[in-house]
Amino acid sequence: MTAPAQPTAGAPEDWLAALHFDDQGLIPAIAQDAQSGTVLMMAWMNAEAVRETVRTGRAVYFSRSRGRLWRKGEESGHVQQVHDIRLDCDGDVLLLKVTQVGGIACHTGRERCFYRGLDLAGAQPAWAVQDPVLKDPESIYGHAHPGGH
């Protein structure tokens, strides 16, 4: 998606019909760093979010907690420029290859949302933080950010 795709006005959206949205009208979308391949985050998109992402070349998701479109970076400035969009074999998951502006995708101030790993070395498995906070969330948002997608 070097340049945002511009569907012809009035043309049928056959490309959108190929997506299998769940019963709430949502499809999971995984954001992956286009250069490093690092998985940054997972969020949900509805048809409107997919259309706007394609139209603008910037990631737009549907926030279930807010009940509205969420333009990635609207509060933090950490937008995602979309270079490529892939659809899985079943048509029910999207993969967005992005450039993460500012290098922070997670509301916790980390590079990615997948910052915890399962440590199997102890007597019991336990989740362990493996990635550092790059920037204090309060300095990003100006308030404590409850987060979530």
Short mmCIF file of C-alpha atoms in Angstrom, two decimals:
data_model
loop_
_atom_site.label_atom_id
_atom_site.label_comp_id
_atom_site.label_asym_id
_atom_site.label_seq_id
_atom_site.Cartn_x
_atom_site.Cartn_y
_atom_site.Cartn_z
CA MET A 1 0.00 0.00 0.00
CA THR A 2 2.65 2.46 -1.06
CA ALA A 3 -0.06 5.00 -1.72
CA PRO A 4 -3.51 4.71 -0.17
CA ALA A 5 -5.82 2.78 -2.45
CA GLN A 6 -8.54 4.94 -3.89
CA PRO A 7 -11.62 2.91 -4.75
CA THR A 8 -13.54 4.28 -7.70
CA ALA A 9 -16.56 6.31 -6.63
CA GLY A 10 -19.68 4.18 -6.80
CA ALA A 11 -17.73 0.98 -7.51
CA PRO A 12 -18.85 -2.11 -5.61
CA GLU A 13 -16.73 -2.89 -2.58
CA ASP A 14 -15.92 -6.48 -3.56
CA TRP A 15 -12.65 -6.19 -1.67
CA LEU A 16 -14.55 -5.38 1.55
CA ALA A 17 -17.07 -8.18 0.99
CA ALA A 18 -14.18 -10.67 1.18
CA LEU A 19 -13.74 -9.86 4.87
CA HIS A 20 -15.56 -12.08 7.36
CA PHE A 21 -16.64 -9.85 10.24
CA ASP A 22 -17.85 -11.48 13.49
CA ASP A 23 -21.43 -11.19 14.75
CA GLN A 24 -20.57 -7.77 16.25
CA GLY A 25 -19.34 -6.51 12.87
CA LEU A 26 -15.66 -6.68 13.87
CA ILE A 27 -12.52 -8.30 12.51
CA PRO A 28 -9.22 -8.66 14.40
CA ALA A 29 -6.33 -6.65 12.99
CA ILE A 30 -2.70 -7.29 13.86
CA ALA A 31 -0.26 -4.39 13.43
CA GLN A 32 3.27 -5.49 12.50
CA ASP A 33 6.32 -3.28 12.04
CA ALA A 34 6.93 -3.21 8.29
CA GLN A 35 10.74 -3.15 8.69
CA SER A 36 11.51 -5.42 11.65
CA GLY A 37 8.52 -7.77 11.53
CA THR A 38 7.82 -7.16 15.24
CA VAL A 39 4.16 -7.71 16.13
CA LEU A 40 3.15 -4.43 17.76
CA MET A 41 -0.48 -4.87 18.74
CA MET A 42 -3.85 -6.38 17.99
CA ALA A 43 -7.05 -4.38 17.79
CA TRP A 44 -10.46 -4.60 16.17
CA MET A 45 -11.76 -3.01 13.00
CA ASN A 46 -15.28 -2.61 11.69
CA ALA A 47 -16.05 -1.95 8.01
CA GLU A 48 -15.85 1.83 8.51
CA ALA A 49 -12.40 1.54 10.16
CA VAL A 50 -11.14 -0.63 7.29
CA ARG A 51 -12.47 1.82 4.70
CA GLU A 52 -10.88 4.83 6.46
CA THR A 53 -7.56 3.00 6.87
CA VAL A 54 -7.52 2.23 3.15
CA ARG A 55 -8.58 5.76 2.24
CA THR A 56 -6.06 7.58 4.46
CA GLY A 57 -3.12 5.17 4.73
CA ARG A 58 -3.23 5.56 8.54
CA ALA A 59 -4.46 2.87 10.92
CA VAL A 60 -7.98 3.32 12.23
CA TYR A 61 -9.50 0.79 14.59
CA PHE A 62 -12.80 0.32 16.38
CA SER A 63 -12.51 0.78 20.13
CA ARG A 64 -14.89 -1.58 21.89
CA SER A 65 -14.42 0.26 25.21
CA ARG A 66 -15.16 3.66 23.66
CA GLY A 67 -17.78 2.33 21.24
CA ARG A 68 -16.40 4.39 18.36
CA LEU A 69 -13.66 4.64 15.76
CA TRP A 70 -10.21 5.06 17.23
CA ARG A 71 -7.66 6.72 15.01
CA LYS A 72 -4.38 5.28 16.28
CA GLY A 73 -2.36 8.14 17.73
CA GLU A 74 -5.28 10.55 18.13
CA GLU A 75 -4.25 11.21 21.75
CA SER A 76 -0.60 10.14 21.80
CA GLY A 77 0.58 11.27 18.37
CA HIS A 78 1.90 7.74 17.81
CA VAL A 79 0.14 7.12 14.51
CA GLN A 80 0.62 4.08 12.33
CA GLN A 81 1.35 4.63 8.66
CA VAL A 82 0.02 1.62 6.78
CA HIS A 83 2.16 0.21 3.97
CA ASP A 84 0.41 -3.08 3.28
CA ILE A 85 -2.76 -4.87 4.33
CA ARG A 86 -3.02 -8.65 4.19
CA LEU A 87 -6.04 -10.91 4.68
CA ASP A 88 -5.59 -14.40 6.10
CA CYS A 89 -6.70 -17.55 4.29
CA ASP A 90 -10.05 -17.70 6.11
CA GLY A 91 -10.79 -14.02 5.51
CA ASP A 92 -11.27 -13.34 9.21
CA VAL A 93 -8.02 -11.67 10.33
CA LEU A 94 -6.20 -8.64 8.91
CA LEU A 95 -2.46 -7.99 9.10
CA LEU A 96 -1.37 -4.37 8.77
CA LYS A 97 2.28 -3.73 8.00
CA VAL A 98 2.97 -0.33 9.49
CA THR A 99 5.52 2.28 10.41
CA GLN A 100 4.91 3.11 14.06
CA VAL A 101 5.55 6.85 14.40
CA GLY A 102 7.41 7.56 17.64
CA GLY A 103 8.28 3.89 18.12
CA ILE A 104 5.56 3.34 20.76
CA ALA A 105 2.46 1.28 19.92
CA CYS A 106 1.28 0.38 23.43
CA HIS A 107 -0.66 2.64 25.81
CA THR A 108 1.78 1.49 28.53
CA GLY A 109 4.57 3.45 26.79
CA ARG A 110 6.23 0.37 25.32
CA GLU A 111 7.18 -0.46 21.74
CA ARG A 112 4.55 -3.20 21.58
CA CYS A 113 1.59 -4.52 23.48
CA PHE A 114 3.10 -8.02 23.63
CA TYR A 115 5.67 -7.07 26.29
CA ARG A 116 5.09 -9.98 28.69
CA GLY A 117 6.49 -13.47 28.19
CA LEU A 118 5.59 -16.68 29.96
CA ASP A 119 8.49 -17.63 32.23
CA LEU A 120 8.64 -21.41 32.59
CA ALA A 121 11.85 -21.50 34.66
CA GLY A 122 10.18 -21.35 38.08
CA ALA A 123 8.07 -23.89 39.95
CA GLN A 124 4.96 -22.42 38.29
CA PRO A 125 4.61 -20.56 34.98
CA ALA A 126 4.41 -16.81 35.48
CA TRP A 127 4.08 -13.80 33.22
CA ALA A 128 7.22 -11.66 33.24
CA VAL A 129 7.66 -8.17 31.80
CA GLN A 130 10.33 -8.38 29.11
CA ASP A 131 10.19 -4.99 27.38
CA PRO A 132 10.96 -1.65 29.03
CA VAL A 133 8.70 1.38 29.23
CA LEU A 134 10.10 3.82 26.68
CA LYS A 135 8.00 6.78 27.79
CA ASP A 136 5.79 7.30 30.85
CA PRO A 137 2.15 7.03 29.73
CA GLU A 138 1.19 10.07 31.83
CA SER A 139 3.65 12.20 29.84
CA ILE A 140 2.15 10.85 26.60
CA TYR A 141 -1.52 11.31 27.46
CA GLY A 142 -1.34 13.99 30.17
CA HIS A 143 -3.30 11.71 32.50
CA ALA A 144 -3.36 8.09 33.58
CA HIS A 145 -4.51 6.15 30.52
CA PRO A 146 -6.73 3.17 31.24
CA GLY A 147 -5.88 1.78 27.83
CA GLY A 148 -7.18 -1.29 26.22
CA HIS A 149 -8.39 -1.78 22.70
#
